[in-house]
């Protein structure tokens, strides 16, 4: 029996990344929309994710949280979608998937929040500086279409989403390399389907 898939999300959250991943897989899934101040903090959802945050994914009896983990899990759980390289070729795939989850997100978040650290403490941060982090990612992408190998993967979903949001909100420099890479990813039909579904689920704007 096929195990059911349920995405717990909010359209104004990182759940949009998981929705894109699910649309790339092309299998049926259910969606539970949660608001930040209500259902997300209620006991029923806290039993799924005690952090009281979205997204979370339930696959049968299994529950996965943390977006990078969800992307990696889905790529493995649905191998026919081809969203993970063969195991012997996964070094770059794992490297850049978790580079975005670790150094990139930490560097961008700290900088956006105005956190300042003396240069002599940079080695303790794990990412050093935001400029070093972005330079490293830019060199990895170069003129490539995909971050890990010669085909699209879950790492592109995750890295491309971080770059898209960061450039949209001005927390990541809109470097030509990033713009070219991310723009091509947004041309994918699954990205458009996911974005349309999440946009349609957005709460209505107050009148006036």
PDB file of C-alpha atoms in Angstrom, residues 8-208:
ATOM      1  CA  UNK A   8       2.224  20.866   6.929  1.00  0.00           C
ATOM      2  CA  UNK A   9       2.962  24.378   5.764  1.00  0.00           C
ATOM      3  CA  UNK A  10       2.128  28.029   5.471  1.00  0.00           C
ATOM      4  CA  UNK A  11       2.364  29.806   2.104  1.00  0.00           C
ATOM      5  CA  UNK A  12       4.599  32.441   3.690  1.00  0.00           C
ATOM      6  CA  UNK A  13       7.220  29.974   4.856  1.00  0.00           C
ATOM      7  CA  UNK A  14      10.021  27.665   3.755  1.00  0.00           C
ATOM      8  CA  UNK A  15       7.224  25.210   3.054  1.00  0.00           C
ATOM      9  CA  UNK A  16       7.231  26.692  -0.437  1.00  0.00           C
ATOM     10  CA  UNK A  17      10.520  24.878  -1.042  1.00  0.00           C
ATOM     11  CA  UNK A  18       8.988  21.542  -0.062  1.00  0.00           C
ATOM     12  CA  UNK A  19       5.916  22.210  -2.210  1.00  0.00           C
ATOM     13  CA  UNK A  20       8.248  22.728  -5.191  1.00  0.00           C
ATOM     14  CA  UNK A  21      10.036  19.489  -4.350  1.00  0.00           C
ATOM     15  CA  UNK A  22       6.732  17.609  -4.172  1.00  0.00           C
ATOM     16  CA  UNK A  23       5.648  18.998  -7.519  1.00  0.00           C
ATOM     17  CA  UNK A  24       8.939  17.847  -9.042  1.00  0.00           C
ATOM     18  CA  UNK A  25       8.279  14.344  -7.715  1.00  0.00           C
ATOM     19  CA  UNK A  26       4.825  14.353  -9.276  1.00  0.00           C
ATOM     20  CA  UNK A  27       3.046  12.168  -6.729  1.00  0.00           C
ATOM     21  CA  UNK A  28      -0.180  12.963  -4.891  1.00  0.00           C
ATOM     22  CA  UNK A  29       0.084  14.697  -1.525  1.00  0.00           C
ATOM     23  CA  UNK A  30      -2.173  16.398   0.986  1.00  0.00           C
ATOM     24  CA  UNK A  31      -1.600  19.855   2.434  1.00  0.00           C
ATOM     25  CA  UNK A  32      -2.448  21.123   5.910  1.00  0.00           C
ATOM     26  CA  UNK A  33      -2.211  24.902   6.139  1.00  0.00           C
ATOM     27  CA  UNK A  34      -1.295  26.239   9.573  1.00  0.00           C
ATOM     28  CA  UNK A  35      -1.288  29.813  10.836  1.00  0.00           C
ATOM     29  CA  UNK A  36       1.617  31.064  12.879  1.00  0.00           C
ATOM     30  CA  UNK A  37      -0.234  32.156  16.001  1.00  0.00           C
ATOM     31  CA  UNK A  38      -2.873  29.438  16.193  1.00  0.00           C
ATOM     32  CA  UNK A  39      -2.719  25.879  14.912  1.00  0.00           C
ATOM     33  CA  UNK A  40       1.078  25.878  14.606  1.00  0.00           C
ATOM     34  CA  UNK A  41       1.327  26.170  18.399  1.00  0.00           C
ATOM     35  CA  UNK A  42      -1.468  23.760  19.285  1.00  0.00           C
ATOM     36  CA  UNK A  43      -0.780  20.340  20.871  1.00  0.00           C
ATOM     37  CA  UNK A  44      -1.823  18.404  17.755  1.00  0.00           C
ATOM     38  CA  UNK A  45       0.865  20.024  15.635  1.00  0.00           C
ATOM     39  CA  UNK A  46       3.447  20.205  18.411  1.00  0.00           C
ATOM     40  CA  UNK A  47       3.211  16.421  18.534  1.00  0.00           C
ATOM     41  CA  UNK A  48       4.468  16.459  14.923  1.00  0.00           C
ATOM     42  CA  UNK A  49       7.070  19.212  15.317  1.00  0.00           C
ATOM     43  CA  UNK A  50       7.749  20.316  18.906  1.00  0.00           C
ATOM     44  CA  UNK A  51       9.468  23.405  17.500  1.00  0.00           C
ATOM     45  CA  UNK A  52       6.058  24.689  16.438  1.00  0.00           C
ATOM     46  CA  UNK A  53       7.399  25.593  13.002  1.00  0.00           C
ATOM     47  CA  UNK A  54       6.674  24.626   9.432  1.00  0.00           C
ATOM     48  CA  UNK A  55       7.250  22.870   7.185  1.00  0.00           C
ATOM     49  CA  UNK A  56       6.947  19.296   8.308  1.00  0.00           C
ATOM     50  CA  UNK A  57       6.301  16.257   6.167  1.00  0.00           C
ATOM     51  CA  UNK A  58       4.466  13.096   7.156  1.00  0.00           C
ATOM     52  CA  UNK A  59       5.007  10.040   4.960  1.00  0.00           C
ATOM     53  CA  UNK A  60       2.921   7.243   6.387  1.00  0.00           C
ATOM     54  CA  UNK A  61       4.112   7.032   9.998  1.00  0.00           C
ATOM     55  CA  UNK A  62       7.413   8.810   9.312  1.00  0.00           C
ATOM     56  CA  UNK A  63       7.790  12.505  10.103  1.00  0.00           C
ATOM     57  CA  UNK A  64      10.577  14.670   8.698  1.00  0.00           C
ATOM     58  CA  UNK A  65      11.309  18.295   9.574  1.00  0.00           C
ATOM     59  CA  UNK A  66      14.023  20.727   8.408  1.00  0.00           C
ATOM     60  CA  UNK A  67      13.789  21.635   4.755  1.00  0.00           C
ATOM     61  CA  UNK A  68      17.134  20.246   3.607  1.00  0.00           C
ATOM     62  CA  UNK A  69      16.330  16.952   5.335  1.00  0.00           C
ATOM     63  CA  UNK A  70      12.874  16.852   3.744  1.00  0.00           C
ATOM     64  CA  UNK A  71      14.336  17.465   0.279  1.00  0.00           C
ATOM     65  CA  UNK A  72      16.951  14.733   0.728  1.00  0.00           C
ATOM     66  CA  UNK A  73      14.337  12.347   2.136  1.00  0.00           C
ATOM     67  CA  UNK A  74      11.911  12.871  -0.734  1.00  0.00           C
ATOM     68  CA  UNK A  75      14.650  12.399  -3.320  1.00  0.00           C
ATOM     69  CA  UNK A  76      15.495   9.030  -1.740  1.00  0.00           C
ATOM     70  CA  UNK A  77      11.897   7.969  -1.073  1.00  0.00           C
ATOM     71  CA  UNK A  78      10.900   8.586  -4.704  1.00  0.00           C
ATOM     72  CA  UNK A  79      13.958   7.541  -6.737  1.00  0.00           C
ATOM     73  CA  UNK A  80      12.015   7.355 -10.013  1.00  0.00           C
ATOM     74  CA  UNK A  81      11.865  11.169  -9.999  1.00  0.00           C
ATOM     75  CA  UNK A  82      15.644  11.256 -10.456  1.00  0.00           C
ATOM     76  CA  UNK A  83      16.187  14.064  -7.952  1.00  0.00           C
ATOM     77  CA  UNK A  84      19.318  12.574  -6.377  1.00  0.00           C
ATOM     78  CA  UNK A  85      22.437  11.428  -8.226  1.00  0.00           C
ATOM     79  CA  UNK A  86      23.506   7.780  -7.987  1.00  0.00           C
ATOM     80  CA  UNK A  87      25.121   7.127  -4.618  1.00  0.00           C
ATOM     81  CA  UNK A  88      28.732   7.093  -5.916  1.00  0.00           C
ATOM     82  CA  UNK A  89      28.167  10.560  -7.423  1.00  0.00           C
ATOM     83  CA  UNK A  90      26.592  12.298  -4.431  1.00  0.00           C
ATOM     84  CA  UNK A  91      29.584  14.170  -3.008  1.00  0.00           C
ATOM     85  CA  UNK A  92      28.728  17.523  -4.626  1.00  0.00           C
ATOM     86  CA  UNK A  93      25.004  16.917  -4.092  1.00  0.00           C
ATOM     87  CA  UNK A  94      25.373  16.530  -0.318  1.00  0.00           C
ATOM     88  CA  UNK A  95      28.028  19.221  -0.126  1.00  0.00           C
ATOM     89  CA  UNK A  96      25.955  22.028  -1.628  1.00  0.00           C
ATOM     90  CA  UNK A  97      22.618  20.931  -0.193  1.00  0.00           C
ATOM     91  CA  UNK A  98      24.017  21.242   3.316  1.00  0.00           C
ATOM     92  CA  UNK A  99      26.235  24.212   2.486  1.00  0.00           C
ATOM     93  CA  UNK A 100      23.016  26.123   1.845  1.00  0.00           C
ATOM     94  CA  UNK A 101      21.412  24.760   5.018  1.00  0.00           C
ATOM     95  CA  UNK A 102      24.439  25.636   7.145  1.00  0.00           C
ATOM     96  CA  UNK A 103      26.956  28.327   6.142  1.00  0.00           C
ATOM     97  CA  UNK A 104      24.735  30.145   3.641  1.00  0.00           C
ATOM     98  CA  UNK A 105      21.656  30.454   5.848  1.00  0.00           C
ATOM     99  CA  UNK A 106      23.694  31.351   8.930  1.00  0.00           C
ATOM    100  CA  UNK A 107      25.733  33.986   7.102  1.00  0.00           C
ATOM    101  CA  UNK A 108      22.694  35.570   5.474  1.00  0.00           C
ATOM    102  CA  UNK A 109      20.601  35.532   8.669  1.00  0.00           C
ATOM    103  CA  UNK A 110      23.314  36.981  10.902  1.00  0.00           C
ATOM    104  CA  UNK A 111      24.047  39.735   8.420  1.00  0.00           C
ATOM    105  CA  UNK A 112      20.355  40.572   7.903  1.00  0.00           C
ATOM    106  CA  UNK A 113      19.872  40.840  11.676  1.00  0.00           C
ATOM    107  CA  UNK A 114      22.841  43.161  11.984  1.00  0.00           C
ATOM    108  CA  UNK A 115      24.963  40.758  14.011  1.00  0.00           C
ATOM    109  CA  UNK A 116      28.553  41.958  14.015  1.00  0.00           C
ATOM    110  CA  UNK A 117      31.587  39.917  14.976  1.00  0.00           C
ATOM    111  CA  UNK A 118      35.213  41.052  15.246  1.00  0.00           C
ATOM    112  CA  UNK A 119      37.391  39.741  12.411  1.00  0.00           C
ATOM    113  CA  UNK A 120      39.467  37.669  14.805  1.00  0.00           C
ATOM    114  CA  UNK A 121      36.337  35.671  15.747  1.00  0.00           C
ATOM    115  CA  UNK A 122      35.350  34.830  12.166  1.00  0.00           C
ATOM    116  CA  UNK A 123      36.885  31.364  12.421  1.00  0.00           C
ATOM    117  CA  UNK A 124      34.413  30.445  15.160  1.00  0.00           C
ATOM    118  CA  UNK A 125      31.334  31.160  13.019  1.00  0.00           C
ATOM    119  CA  UNK A 126      31.513  28.170  10.689  1.00  0.00           C
ATOM    120  CA  UNK A 127      31.083  30.376   7.636  1.00  0.00           C
ATOM    121  CA  UNK A 128      33.685  33.055   8.227  1.00  0.00           C
ATOM    122  CA  UNK A 129      32.062  35.991   6.436  1.00  0.00           C
ATOM    123  CA  UNK A 130      29.074  36.481   4.165  1.00  0.00           C
ATOM    124  CA  UNK A 131      31.322  37.551   1.290  1.00  0.00           C
ATOM    125  CA  UNK A 132      33.428  34.391   1.603  1.00  0.00           C
ATOM    126  CA  UNK A 133      30.283  32.283   1.652  1.00  0.00           C
ATOM    127  CA  UNK A 134      28.816  33.928  -1.438  1.00  0.00           C
ATOM    128  CA  UNK A 135      32.128  33.803  -3.279  1.00  0.00           C
ATOM    129  CA  UNK A 136      32.370  30.084  -2.566  1.00  0.00           C
ATOM    130  CA  UNK A 137      28.862  29.418  -3.831  1.00  0.00           C
ATOM    131  CA  UNK A 138      29.361  31.579  -6.911  1.00  0.00           C
ATOM    132  CA  UNK A 139      32.527  29.664  -7.807  1.00  0.00           C
ATOM    133  CA  UNK A 140      30.667  26.363  -7.377  1.00  0.00           C
ATOM    134  CA  UNK A 141      27.906  27.423  -9.750  1.00  0.00           C
ATOM    135  CA  UNK A 142      30.174  29.112 -12.292  1.00  0.00           C
ATOM    136  CA  UNK A 143      28.584  28.707 -15.712  1.00  0.00           C
ATOM    137  CA  UNK A 144      26.883  25.443 -14.771  1.00  0.00           C
ATOM    138  CA  UNK A 145      23.156  24.851 -15.106  1.00  0.00           C
ATOM    139  CA  UNK A 146      23.017  22.687 -11.961  1.00  0.00           C
ATOM    140  CA  UNK A 147      24.882  22.799  -8.680  1.00  0.00           C
ATOM    141  CA  UNK A 148      25.726  19.065  -8.510  1.00  0.00           C
ATOM    142  CA  UNK A 149      26.533  17.307 -11.754  1.00  0.00           C
ATOM    143  CA  UNK A 150      24.920  17.586 -15.147  1.00  0.00           C
ATOM    144  CA  UNK A 151      21.281  17.181 -14.130  1.00  0.00           C
ATOM    145  CA  UNK A 152      18.713  18.865 -11.925  1.00  0.00           C
ATOM    146  CA  UNK A 153      18.503  17.579  -8.355  1.00  0.00           C
ATOM    147  CA  UNK A 154      17.018  18.302  -4.935  1.00  0.00           C
ATOM    148  CA  UNK A 155      20.129  20.386  -4.235  1.00  0.00           C
ATOM    149  CA  UNK A 156      19.021  22.800  -6.965  1.00  0.00           C
ATOM    150  CA  UNK A 157      15.575  23.101  -5.386  1.00  0.00           C
ATOM    151  CA  UNK A 158      17.138  24.057  -2.076  1.00  0.00           C
ATOM    152  CA  UNK A 159      20.051  26.210  -3.246  1.00  0.00           C
ATOM    153  CA  UNK A 160      17.932  27.925  -5.906  1.00  0.00           C
ATOM    154  CA  UNK A 161      15.218  28.744  -3.362  1.00  0.00           C
ATOM    155  CA  UNK A 162      17.717  30.321  -0.971  1.00  0.00           C
ATOM    156  CA  UNK A 163      19.175  32.438  -3.735  1.00  0.00           C
ATOM    157  CA  UNK A 164      15.750  33.454  -5.011  1.00  0.00           C
ATOM    158  CA  UNK A 165      14.509  34.598  -1.623  1.00  0.00           C
ATOM    159  CA  UNK A 166      17.777  36.245  -0.711  1.00  0.00           C
ATOM    160  CA  UNK A 167      17.957  38.273  -3.904  1.00  0.00           C
ATOM    161  CA  UNK A 168      14.270  39.176  -3.679  1.00  0.00           C
ATOM    162  CA  UNK A 169      14.642  40.571  -0.158  1.00  0.00           C
ATOM    163  CA  UNK A 170      18.090  42.050  -0.698  1.00  0.00           C
ATOM    164  CA  UNK A 171      19.910  39.792   1.767  1.00  0.00           C
ATOM    165  CA  UNK A 172      21.971  38.160  -1.009  1.00  0.00           C
ATOM    166  CA  UNK A 173      23.755  40.167  -3.689  1.00  0.00           C
ATOM    167  CA  UNK A 174      22.064  39.819  -7.082  1.00  0.00           C
ATOM    168  CA  UNK A 175      25.231  38.642  -8.780  1.00  0.00           C
ATOM    169  CA  UNK A 176      24.886  37.751 -12.474  1.00  0.00           C
ATOM    170  CA  UNK A 177      25.901  34.147 -11.795  1.00  0.00           C
ATOM    171  CA  UNK A 178      23.164  33.773  -9.179  1.00  0.00           C
ATOM    172  CA  UNK A 179      20.565  35.484 -11.361  1.00  0.00           C
ATOM    173  CA  UNK A 180      21.290  33.277 -14.370  1.00  0.00           C
ATOM    174  CA  UNK A 181      21.228  30.063 -12.332  1.00  0.00           C
ATOM    175  CA  UNK A 182      18.119  30.885 -10.329  1.00  0.00           C
ATOM    176  CA  UNK A 183      16.183  32.287 -13.287  1.00  0.00           C
ATOM    177  CA  UNK A 184      16.624  29.053 -15.241  1.00  0.00           C
ATOM    178  CA  UNK A 185      15.360  27.021 -12.279  1.00  0.00           C
ATOM    179  CA  UNK A 186      12.250  29.191 -12.040  1.00  0.00           C
ATOM    180  CA  UNK A 187      11.378  28.293 -15.622  1.00  0.00           C
ATOM    181  CA  UNK A 188      10.671  24.715 -14.560  1.00  0.00           C
ATOM    182  CA  UNK A 189       6.966  23.727 -14.793  1.00  0.00           C
ATOM    183  CA  UNK A 190       7.012  22.228 -11.288  1.00  0.00           C
ATOM    184  CA  UNK A 191       8.231  25.519  -9.853  1.00  0.00           C
ATOM    185  CA  UNK A 192       5.360  27.377 -11.507  1.00  0.00           C
ATOM    186  CA  UNK A 193       2.797  24.836 -10.281  1.00  0.00           C
ATOM    187  CA  UNK A 194       4.086  25.038  -6.730  1.00  0.00           C
ATOM    188  CA  UNK A 195       4.228  28.831  -6.718  1.00  0.00           C
ATOM    189  CA  UNK A 196       0.688  29.077  -8.094  1.00  0.00           C
ATOM    190  CA  UNK A 197      -0.663  26.735  -5.425  1.00  0.00           C
ATOM    191  CA  UNK A 198       1.056  28.611  -2.621  1.00  0.00           C
ATOM    192  CA  UNK A 199       0.062  32.006  -4.005  1.00  0.00           C
ATOM    193  CA  UNK A 200      -3.555  30.848  -4.142  1.00  0.00           C
ATOM    194  CA  UNK A 201      -3.331  29.787  -0.485  1.00  0.00           C
ATOM    195  CA  UNK A 202      -2.133  33.203   0.692  1.00  0.00           C
ATOM    196  CA  UNK A 203      -4.506  34.940   3.102  1.00  0.00           C
ATOM    197  CA  UNK A 204      -6.476  37.802   1.562  1.00  0.00           C
ATOM    198  CA  UNK A 205      -5.085  41.259   2.060  1.00  0.00           C
ATOM    199  CA  UNK A 206      -7.098  43.510   4.377  1.00  0.00           C
ATOM    200  CA  UNK A 207      -9.400  45.870   2.527  1.00  0.00           C
ATOM    201  CA  UNK A 208      -8.370  49.485   2.326  1.00  0.00           C
TER     202      UNK A 208
END
